[in-house]
PDB file of C-alpha atoms in Angstrom:
ATOM      1  CA  MET A  19     110.095 126.762  92.917  1.00 48.00           C
ATOM      2  CA  ASN A  20     112.256 126.617  95.933  1.00 53.00           C
ATOM      3  CA  PHE A  21     112.534 124.148  98.010  1.00 51.00           C
ATOM      4  CA  ASN A  22     114.258 124.427 102.025  1.00 58.00           C
ATOM      5  CA  PRO A  23     115.296 121.202 103.874  1.00 56.00           C
ATOM      6  CA  PRO A  24     113.506 120.839 106.965  1.00 56.00           C
ATOM      7  CA  PRO A  25     114.871 121.119 110.343  1.00 56.00           C
ATOM      8  CA  VAL A  26     117.824 118.169 111.013  1.00 59.00           C
ATOM      9  CA  SER A  27     115.557 116.703 113.623  1.00 76.00           C
ATOM     10  CA  VAL A  28     113.135 115.608 111.099  1.00 80.00           C
ATOM     11  CA  ILE A  29     115.730 114.020 109.127  1.00 80.00           C
ATOM     12  CA  GLU A  30     117.015 112.352 112.236  1.00 84.00           C
ATOM     13  CA  LYS A  31     113.235 111.131 113.076  1.00 85.00           C
ATOM     14  CA  THR A  32     112.676 109.627 110.005  1.00 86.00           C
ATOM     15  CA  LYS A  33     116.216 107.753 109.823  1.00 86.00           C
ATOM     16  CA  LEU A  34     115.604 106.095 113.513  1.00 88.00           C
ATOM     17  CA  GLN A  35     111.859 105.333 112.888  1.00 89.00           C
ATOM     18  CA  ALA A  36     112.620 103.378 109.065  1.00 91.00           C
ATOM     19  CA  PHE A  37     115.347 101.013 110.935  1.00 93.00           C
ATOM     20  CA  LYS A  38     113.803 100.655 113.777  1.00 93.00           C
ATOM     21  CA  GLU A  39     110.725  99.240 111.264  1.00 93.00           C
ATOM     22  CA  LEU A  40     113.463  97.778 109.586  1.00 94.00           C
ATOM     23  CA  ARG A  41     114.612  95.486 112.593  1.00 94.00           C
ATOM     24  CA  SER A  42     111.074  94.665 113.330  1.00 94.00           C
ATOM     25  CA  LEU A  43     110.113  93.569 109.546  1.00 95.00           C
ATOM     26  CA  LEU A  44     113.110  91.384 109.340  1.00 94.00           C
ATOM     27  CA  SER A  45     112.795  89.889 112.984  1.00 94.00           C
ATOM     28  CA  GLU A  46     109.418  88.847 111.761  1.00 94.00           C
ATOM     29  CA  VAL A  47     109.898  87.363 108.288  1.00 94.00           C
ATOM     30  CA  LEU A  48     112.705  85.468 109.791  1.00 93.00           C
ATOM     31  CA  ALA A  49     110.902  84.270 112.311  1.00 92.00           C
ATOM     32  CA  SER A  50     107.972  82.993 109.342  1.00 92.00           C
ATOM     33  CA  ALA A  51     111.181  81.387 106.651  1.00 91.00           C
ATOM     34  CA  VAL A  52     112.440  79.327 109.531  1.00 89.00           C
ATOM     35  CA  ALA A  53     109.148  78.092 110.867  1.00 86.00           C
ATOM     36  CA  ASP A  54     109.806  74.785 109.369  1.00 77.00           C
ATOM     37  CA  ASP A  55     110.725  71.354 110.592  1.00 73.00           C
ATOM     38  CA  GLU A  56     113.846  71.083 108.136  1.00 84.00           C
ATOM     39  CA  VAL A  57     115.516  74.360 109.067  1.00 90.00           C
ATOM     40  CA  PRO A  58     119.374  73.817 109.117  1.00 91.00           C
ATOM     41  CA  GLU A  59     120.637  74.223 112.249  1.00 90.00           C
ATOM     42  CA  ALA A  60     122.466  77.759 111.616  1.00 91.00           C
ATOM     43  CA  PHE A  61     119.233  79.672 111.081  1.00 91.00           C
ATOM     44  CA  LYS A  62     117.981  78.196 114.709  1.00 89.00           C
ATOM     45  CA  SER A  63     120.036  80.617 116.248  1.00 90.00           C
ATOM     46  CA  THR A  64     118.894  84.260 116.926  1.00 90.00           C
ATOM     47  CA  ALA A  65     122.415  85.481 117.172  1.00 93.00           C
ATOM     48  CA  ASN A  66     122.566  84.526 113.363  1.00 93.00           C
ATOM     49  CA  TRP A  67     119.570  86.372 112.903  1.00 93.00           C
ATOM     50  CA  GLU A  68     121.346  89.636 114.635  1.00 95.00           C
ATOM     51  CA  LYS A  69     124.433  89.125 111.911  1.00 94.00           C
ATOM     52  CA  LEU A  70     121.619  88.985 109.391  1.00 94.00           C
ATOM     53  CA  ILE A  71     119.635  92.164 110.647  1.00 95.00           C
ATOM     54  CA  ALA A  72     122.751  93.867 111.650  1.00 95.00           C
ATOM     55  CA  GLN A  73     124.184  93.843 108.360  1.00 95.00           C
ATOM     56  CA  THR A  74     121.427  94.778 106.435  1.00 95.00           C
ATOM     57  CA  GLU A  75     121.224  98.093 108.906  1.00 95.00           C
ATOM     58  CA  ASN A  76     124.445  98.773 108.208  1.00 95.00           C
ATOM     59  CA  ARG A  77     123.986  98.833 104.439  1.00 94.00           C
ATOM     60  CA  LEU A  78     121.130 101.374 104.218  1.00 93.00           C
ATOM     61  CA  ALA A  79     122.712 103.081 106.709  1.00 93.00           C
ATOM     62  CA  GLU A  80     126.096 103.285 104.383  1.00 91.00           C
ATOM     63  CA  ALA A  81     123.359 104.311 101.970  1.00 89.00           C
ATOM     64  CA  TRP A  82     121.993 107.087 104.054  1.00 88.00           C
ATOM     65  CA  ARG A  83     124.958 108.626 104.592  1.00 87.00           C
ATOM     66  CA  HIS A  84     125.713 108.671 100.761  1.00 83.00           C
ATOM     67  CA  ARG A  85     122.224 110.623 100.615  1.00 80.00           C
ATOM     68  CA  PHE A  86     122.494 112.818 103.320  1.00 77.00           C
ATOM     69  CA  GLU A  87     125.432 112.906 104.566  1.00 72.00           C
ATOM     70  CA  ALA A  88     128.032 113.107 101.619  1.00 58.00           C
ATOM     71  CA  GLY A  89     128.721 116.413  99.602  1.00 53.00           C
ATOM     72  CA  ALA A  90     126.607 117.053  96.701  1.00 47.00           C
ATOM     73  CA  ASP A  91     129.845 116.228  94.174  1.00 48.00           C
ATOM     74  CA  ARG A  92     129.727 112.788  96.081  1.00 48.00           C
ATOM     75  CA  ARG A  93     126.145 111.716  95.968  1.00 42.00           C
ATOM     76  CA  LYS A  94     126.347 111.529  92.539  1.00 46.00           C
ATOM     77  CA  ALA A  95     128.909 108.731  92.447  1.00 42.00           C
ATOM     78  CA  ALA A  96     127.270 107.289  95.769  1.00 41.00           C
ATOM     79  CA  VAL A  97     125.581 103.967  93.450  1.00 42.00           C
ATOM     80  CA  LEU A  98     127.089 100.791  95.250  1.00 42.00           C
ATOM     81  CA  PRO A  99     126.535  97.717  93.011  1.00 47.00           C
ATOM     82  CA  LEU A 100     126.013  94.654  94.056  1.00 46.00           C
ATOM     83  CA  ASP A 101     129.274  92.285  94.468  1.00 49.00           C
ATOM     84  CA  LEU A 102     130.880  90.510  92.156  1.00 58.00           C
ATOM     85  CA  LEU A 103     128.823  86.994  91.711  1.00 60.00           C
ATOM     86  CA  PRO A 104     130.818  83.959  92.714  1.00 66.00           C
ATOM     87  CA  ASP A 105     129.987  80.370  91.205  1.00 67.00           C
ATOM     88  CA  ASP A 106     128.195  79.357  94.184  1.00 73.00           C
ATOM     89  CA  GLU A 107     125.569  82.171  94.359  1.00 78.00           C
ATOM     90  CA  HIS A 108     123.846  82.350  90.936  1.00 83.00           C
ATOM     91  CA  GLY A 109     120.613  81.245  92.437  1.00 84.00           C
ATOM     92  CA  GLN A 110     120.850  83.773  95.179  1.00 88.00           C
ATOM     93  CA  GLN A 111     121.580  86.412  92.448  1.00 89.00           C
ATOM     94  CA  VAL A 112     118.280  85.533  90.147  1.00 91.00           C
ATOM     95  CA  LEU A 113     116.428  85.856  93.429  1.00 91.00           C
ATOM     96  CA  SER A 114     117.868  89.141  95.040  1.00 92.00           C
ATOM     97  CA  GLU A 115     117.385  90.546  90.858  1.00 93.00           C
ATOM     98  CA  ARG A 116     113.885  89.263  91.305  1.00 93.00           C
ATOM     99  CA  PHE A 117     113.352  90.766  94.431  1.00 95.00           C
ATOM    100  CA  VAL A 118     114.711  94.620  92.958  1.00 95.00           C
ATOM    101  CA  ASN A 119     112.390  94.207  89.729  1.00 95.00           C
ATOM    102  CA  ASP A 120     109.505  92.961  91.865  1.00 95.00           C
ATOM    103  CA  VAL A 121     109.426  95.357  94.708  1.00 96.00           C
ATOM    104  CA  SER A 122     110.029  98.592  92.256  1.00 94.00           C
ATOM    105  CA  TYR A 123     107.311  97.447  89.820  1.00 94.00           C
ATOM    106  CA  GLN A 124     104.377  96.494  92.563  1.00 94.00           C
ATOM    107  CA  ASP A 125     105.281  99.351  94.760  1.00 95.00           C
ATOM    108  CA  ARG A 126     106.205 101.924  92.407  1.00 94.00           C
ATOM    109  CA  GLN A 127     103.944 104.323  93.638  1.00 94.00           C
ATOM    110  CA  PRO A 128     104.927 104.205  97.168  1.00 94.00           C
ATOM    111  CA  LEU A 129     108.699 104.201  96.059  1.00 92.00           C
ATOM    112  CA  ASP A 130     108.282 106.828  93.426  1.00 91.00           C
ATOM    113  CA  GLN A 131     106.651 108.755  96.567  1.00 91.00           C
ATOM    114  CA  LEU A 132     109.210 107.969  98.965  1.00 91.00           C
ATOM    115  CA  ASP A 133     111.982 109.400  96.434  1.00 88.00           C
ATOM    116  CA  ARG A 134     110.368 112.561  95.503  1.00 87.00           C
ATOM    117  CA  GLN A 135     109.836 112.935  99.512  1.00 87.00           C
ATOM    118  CA  LEU A 136     113.571 112.164 100.407  1.00 86.00           C
ATOM    119  CA  SER A 137     114.355 114.407  97.489  1.00 82.00           C
ATOM    120  CA  ALA A 138     112.708 117.400  99.865  1.00 81.00           C
ATOM    121  CA  LEU A 139     114.555 116.229 102.536  1.00 78.00           C
ATOM    122  CA  SER A 140     118.105 116.460 100.880  1.00 72.00           C
ATOM    123  CA  GLY A 141     117.682 120.291 100.130  1.00 68.00           C
ATOM    124  CA  GLU A 142     118.251 122.632  97.064  1.00 65.00           C
ATOM    125  CA  ASP A 143     121.298 120.749  96.027  1.00 59.00           C
ATOM    126  CA  PHE A 144     119.898 117.141  95.781  1.00 58.00           C
ATOM    127  CA  ASP A 145     120.797 115.543  92.486  1.00 56.00           C
ATOM    128  CA  ASN A 146     117.751 112.999  91.413  1.00 59.00           C
ATOM    129  CA  ARG A 147     120.478 110.078  90.699  1.00 60.00           C
ATOM    130  CA  SER A 148     121.378 109.834  93.808  1.00 67.00           C
ATOM    131  CA  PRO A 149     119.568 106.086  94.873  1.00 78.00           C
ATOM    132  CA  ASN A 150     117.073 105.805  97.217  1.00 86.00           C
ATOM    133  CA  PRO A 151     118.720 104.563 101.016  1.00 89.00           C
ATOM    134  CA  PHE A 152     115.271 102.717 101.349  1.00 93.00           C
ATOM    135  CA  GLY A 153     115.295 100.933  98.192  1.00 93.00           C
ATOM    136  CA  PRO A 154     114.885  97.198  97.557  1.00 95.00           C
ATOM    137  CA  SER A 155     118.543  97.334  96.334  1.00 93.00           C
ATOM    138  CA  SER A 156     120.167  98.323  99.673  1.00 93.00           C
ATOM    139  CA  TRP A 157     118.015  95.945 101.105  1.00 95.00           C
ATOM    140  CA  VAL A 158     118.801  92.755  99.644  1.00 94.00           C
ATOM    141  CA  GLU A 159     122.475  93.694  99.095  1.00 93.00           C
ATOM    142  CA  GLY A 160     122.023  93.554 103.479  1.00 94.00           C
ATOM    143  CA  ILE A 161     120.632  89.945 103.732  1.00 95.00           C
ATOM    144  CA  ARG A 162     123.341  88.547 101.291  1.00 92.00           C
ATOM    145  CA  GLY A 163     125.855  90.813 102.907  1.00 92.00           C
ATOM    146  CA  GLY A 164     124.592  89.544 106.371  1.00 94.00           C
ATOM    147  CA  MET A 165     124.348  85.330 105.106  1.00 92.00           C
ATOM    148  CA  LYS A 166     127.792  85.081 104.355  1.00 91.00           C
ATOM    149  CA  LEU A 167     128.617  86.065 108.092  1.00 93.00           C
ATOM    150  CA  ILE A 168     126.391  82.916 108.815  1.00 93.00           C
ATOM    151  CA  ASP A 169     128.582  79.430 108.979  1.00 93.00           C
ATOM    152  CA  CYS A 170     126.600  77.695 106.809  1.00 92.00           C
ATOM    153  CA  THR A 171     126.592  75.991 103.015  1.00 92.00           C
ATOM    154  CA  PRO A 172     125.848  78.007  99.795  1.00 90.00           C
ATOM    155  CA  GLU A 173     123.292  75.610  99.517  1.00 91.00           C
ATOM    156  CA  GLN A 174     121.691  76.382 102.921  1.00 92.00           C
ATOM    157  CA  ARG A 175     121.981  80.217 102.049  1.00 92.00           C
ATOM    158  CA  ASP A 176     119.525  79.227  99.158  1.00 92.00           C
ATOM    159  CA  TRP A 177     117.600  77.654 101.222  1.00 92.00           C
ATOM    160  CA  LEU A 178     116.770  80.823 103.563  1.00 93.00           C
ATOM    161  CA  LEU A 179     116.878  83.403 100.807  1.00 93.00           C
ATOM    162  CA  GLU A 180     114.284  81.540  99.081  1.00 93.00           C
ATOM    163  CA  ARG A 181     111.907  81.560 101.640  1.00 93.00           C
ATOM    164  CA  LEU A 182     112.478  84.851 102.598  1.00 94.00           C
ATOM    165  CA  ILE A 183     112.756  86.876  99.638  1.00 94.00           C
ATOM    166  CA  PRO A 184     108.629  86.494  99.232  1.00 95.00           C
ATOM    167  CA  LEU A 185     107.958  87.327 102.615  1.00 95.00           C
ATOM    168  CA  LEU A 186     110.126  90.567 102.459  1.00 95.00           C
ATOM    169  CA  THR A 187     108.389  91.304  99.003  1.00 96.00           C
ATOM    170  CA  ALA A 188     104.898  90.912 100.452  1.00 96.00           C
ATOM    171  CA  ARG A 189     105.565  93.782 103.150  1.00 95.00           C
ATOM    172  CA  MET A 190     107.509  96.318 101.017  1.00 96.00           C
ATOM    173  CA  GLY A 191     104.855  98.498 100.213  1.00 95.00           C
ATOM    174  CA  MET A 192     103.694  98.670 103.720  1.00 94.00           C
ATOM    175  CA  PHE A 193     107.243  99.986 104.831  1.00 95.00           C
ATOM    176  CA  TYR A 194     106.998 102.433 102.015  1.00 95.00           C
ATOM    177  CA  SER A 195     103.490 103.838 102.609  1.00 94.00           C
ATOM    178  CA  GLY A 196     103.835 103.826 106.258  1.00 92.00           C
ATOM    179  CA  LEU A 197     107.358 106.105 105.779  1.00 92.00           C
ATOM    180  CA  ASN A 198     105.606 108.172 103.359  1.00 93.00           C
ATOM    181  CA  ALA A 199     102.855 108.909 105.718  1.00 92.00           C
ATOM    182  CA  ARG A 200     105.086 110.047 108.604  1.00 89.00           C
ATOM    183  CA  LEU A 201     107.085 112.227 106.222  1.00 89.00           C
ATOM    184  CA  THR A 202     103.730 114.128 105.115  1.00 89.00           C
ATOM    185  CA  SER A 203     102.943 114.336 108.972  1.00 86.00           C
ATOM    186  CA  ALA A 204     106.332 115.882 109.686  1.00 83.00           C
ATOM    187  CA  GLY A 205     105.290 118.562 107.192  1.00 84.00           C
ATOM    188  CA  VAL A 206     107.671 117.087 104.092  1.00 83.00           C
ATOM    189  CA  VAL A 207     106.318 117.998 100.674  1.00 80.00           C
ATOM    190  CA  ALA A 208     107.081 116.032  98.270  1.00 78.00           C
ATOM    191  CA  ARG A 209     108.719 117.252  95.176  1.00 73.00           C
ATOM    192  CA  PRO A 210     107.113 117.016  91.867  1.00 72.00           C
ATOM    193  CA  ALA A 211     108.204 114.112  89.427  1.00 64.00           C
ATOM    194  CA  TYR A 212     110.860 114.803  88.195  1.00 53.00           C
ATOM    195  CA  ALA A 213     111.536 114.295  84.118  1.00 45.00           C
ATOM    196  CA  GLY A 214     111.197 111.045  83.255  1.00 42.00           C
ATOM    197  CA  GLN A 215     109.452 109.839  86.206  1.00 44.00           C
ATOM    198  CA  ALA A 216     105.863 108.518  85.377  1.00 37.00           C
ATOM    199  CA  THR A 217     103.448 108.200  88.454  1.00 37.00           C
ATOM    200  CA  VAL A 218     101.954 105.031  86.845  1.00 33.00           C
ATOM    201  CA  ALA A 219     102.961 102.628  84.146  1.00 34.00           C
ATOM    202  CA  PRO A 220     102.188  99.426  83.230  1.00 34.00           C
ATOM    203  CA  ARG A 221     104.309  96.673  84.138  1.00 36.00           C
ATOM    204  CA  SER A 222     105.573  95.835  80.554  1.00 35.00           C
ATOM    205  CA  GLU A 223     107.375  99.197  80.604  1.00 37.00           C
ATOM    206  CA  ALA A 224     110.951  99.479  80.763  1.00 38.00           C
ATOM    207  CA  TYR A 225     111.398 102.316  83.042  1.00 35.00           C
ATOM    208  CA  SER A 226     111.536 101.281  86.893  1.00 42.00           C
ATOM    209  CA  PRO A 227     114.046 103.485  89.484  1.00 45.00           C
ATOM    210  CA  GLU A 228     115.693 100.317  90.632  1.00 50.00           C
ATOM    211  CA  LEU A 229     115.407  97.920  87.443  1.00 48.00           C
ATOM    212  CA  VAL A 230     118.198  95.636  86.992  1.00 45.00           C
ATOM    213  CA  GLU A 231     119.139  93.500  84.374  1.00 44.00           C
ATOM    214  CA  SER A 232     118.530  89.931  85.423  1.00 40.00           C
ATOM    215  CA  VAL A 233     120.569  87.028  85.459  1.00 40.00           C
ATOM    216  CA  GLY A 234     117.346  85.123  84.691  1.00 38.00           C
ATOM    217  CA  THR A 235     116.876  86.999  81.087  1.00 40.00           C
ATOM    218  CA  ARG A 236     120.131  85.433  79.927  1.00 36.00           C
ATOM    219  CA  LEU A 237     118.762  82.035  80.748  1.00 37.00           C
ATOM    220  CA  SER A 238     117.536  80.073  77.933  1.00 38.00           C
ATOM    221  CA  PRO A 239     113.722  80.184  76.570  1.00 40.00           C
ATOM    222  CA  ALA A 240     112.701  77.197  78.813  1.00 43.00           C
ATOM    223  CA  ASP A 241     114.653  78.413  81.863  1.00 44.00           C
ATOM    224  CA  GLY A 242     112.442  82.064  81.399  1.00 42.00           C
ATOM    225  CA  GLU A 243     109.009  79.973  80.906  1.00 42.00           C
ATOM    226  CA  ALA A 244     109.967  78.218  84.616  1.00 41.00           C
ATOM    227  CA  GLU A 245     110.567  81.852  86.302  1.00 42.00           C
ATOM    228  CA  GLY A 246     106.726  82.085  86.624  1.00 44.00           C
ATOM    229  CA  GLY A 247     106.240  79.823  89.521  1.00 46.00           C
ATOM    230  CA  GLU A 248     106.884  81.325  92.689  1.00 43.00           C
ATOM    231  CA  GLY A 249     109.890  80.824  94.712  1.00 43.00           C
ATOM    232  CA  GLU A 250     111.526  78.522  92.181  1.00 42.00           C
ATOM    233  CA  ALA A 251     114.424  80.861  90.185  1.00 42.00           C
ATOM    234  CA  GLY A 252     116.955  80.040  93.147  1.00 44.00           C
ATOM    235  CA  ASN A 253     116.267  76.394  91.826  1.00 46.00           C
ATOM    236  CA  ASP A 254     117.204  76.306  87.654  1.00 46.00           C
ATOM    237  CA  PRO A 255     120.586  75.509  86.781  1.00 41.00           C
TER     238      PRO A 255
END
């Protein structure tokens, strides 16, 4: 089947709308995350919120450029891994990995659909190994990068991420579904699933578009059992 990329205007409109919703979504979850009597002073500042939101936008914009503006030879090398893990960010890393894995599983259908619609937007030379610019890895890398710009302690960053991640996880499916609906309305026809990509799979299956090895899998069995509690991963020693 022959796929031709849609007009650039569709790509640009998709990008603008997605980033508008990203900003709205992050503003909403930040407001909920800090609705607490014991909020660290650094997180009461809307200027610091802006640092976190802007850094997340920058990270997704970088991934978008790799997907749509880099040449075909560069797209294959566009995977941007998480930074090396400092000793004081172990709890944040565990929460980040849980976010990537949980979103990749529970929102698998809309995320796979978005992958295939973005493939159609990318044109005939698209390589399916190119990462989804709106995938959960980009989101969490941006959020953590933004937190590093805020003058606060590692413990306070843990505090914020522990509250932010569950709120964001619960809303990602709506973000992906809404983006898929707009692309469909714009006439973007999703490519068929590529080899190895299933449309539905049980949680026990190993495959996931962005599944990452979890730091938690290298903990002791007792620690592994403790992961079942919501929002507790960042507190494990």
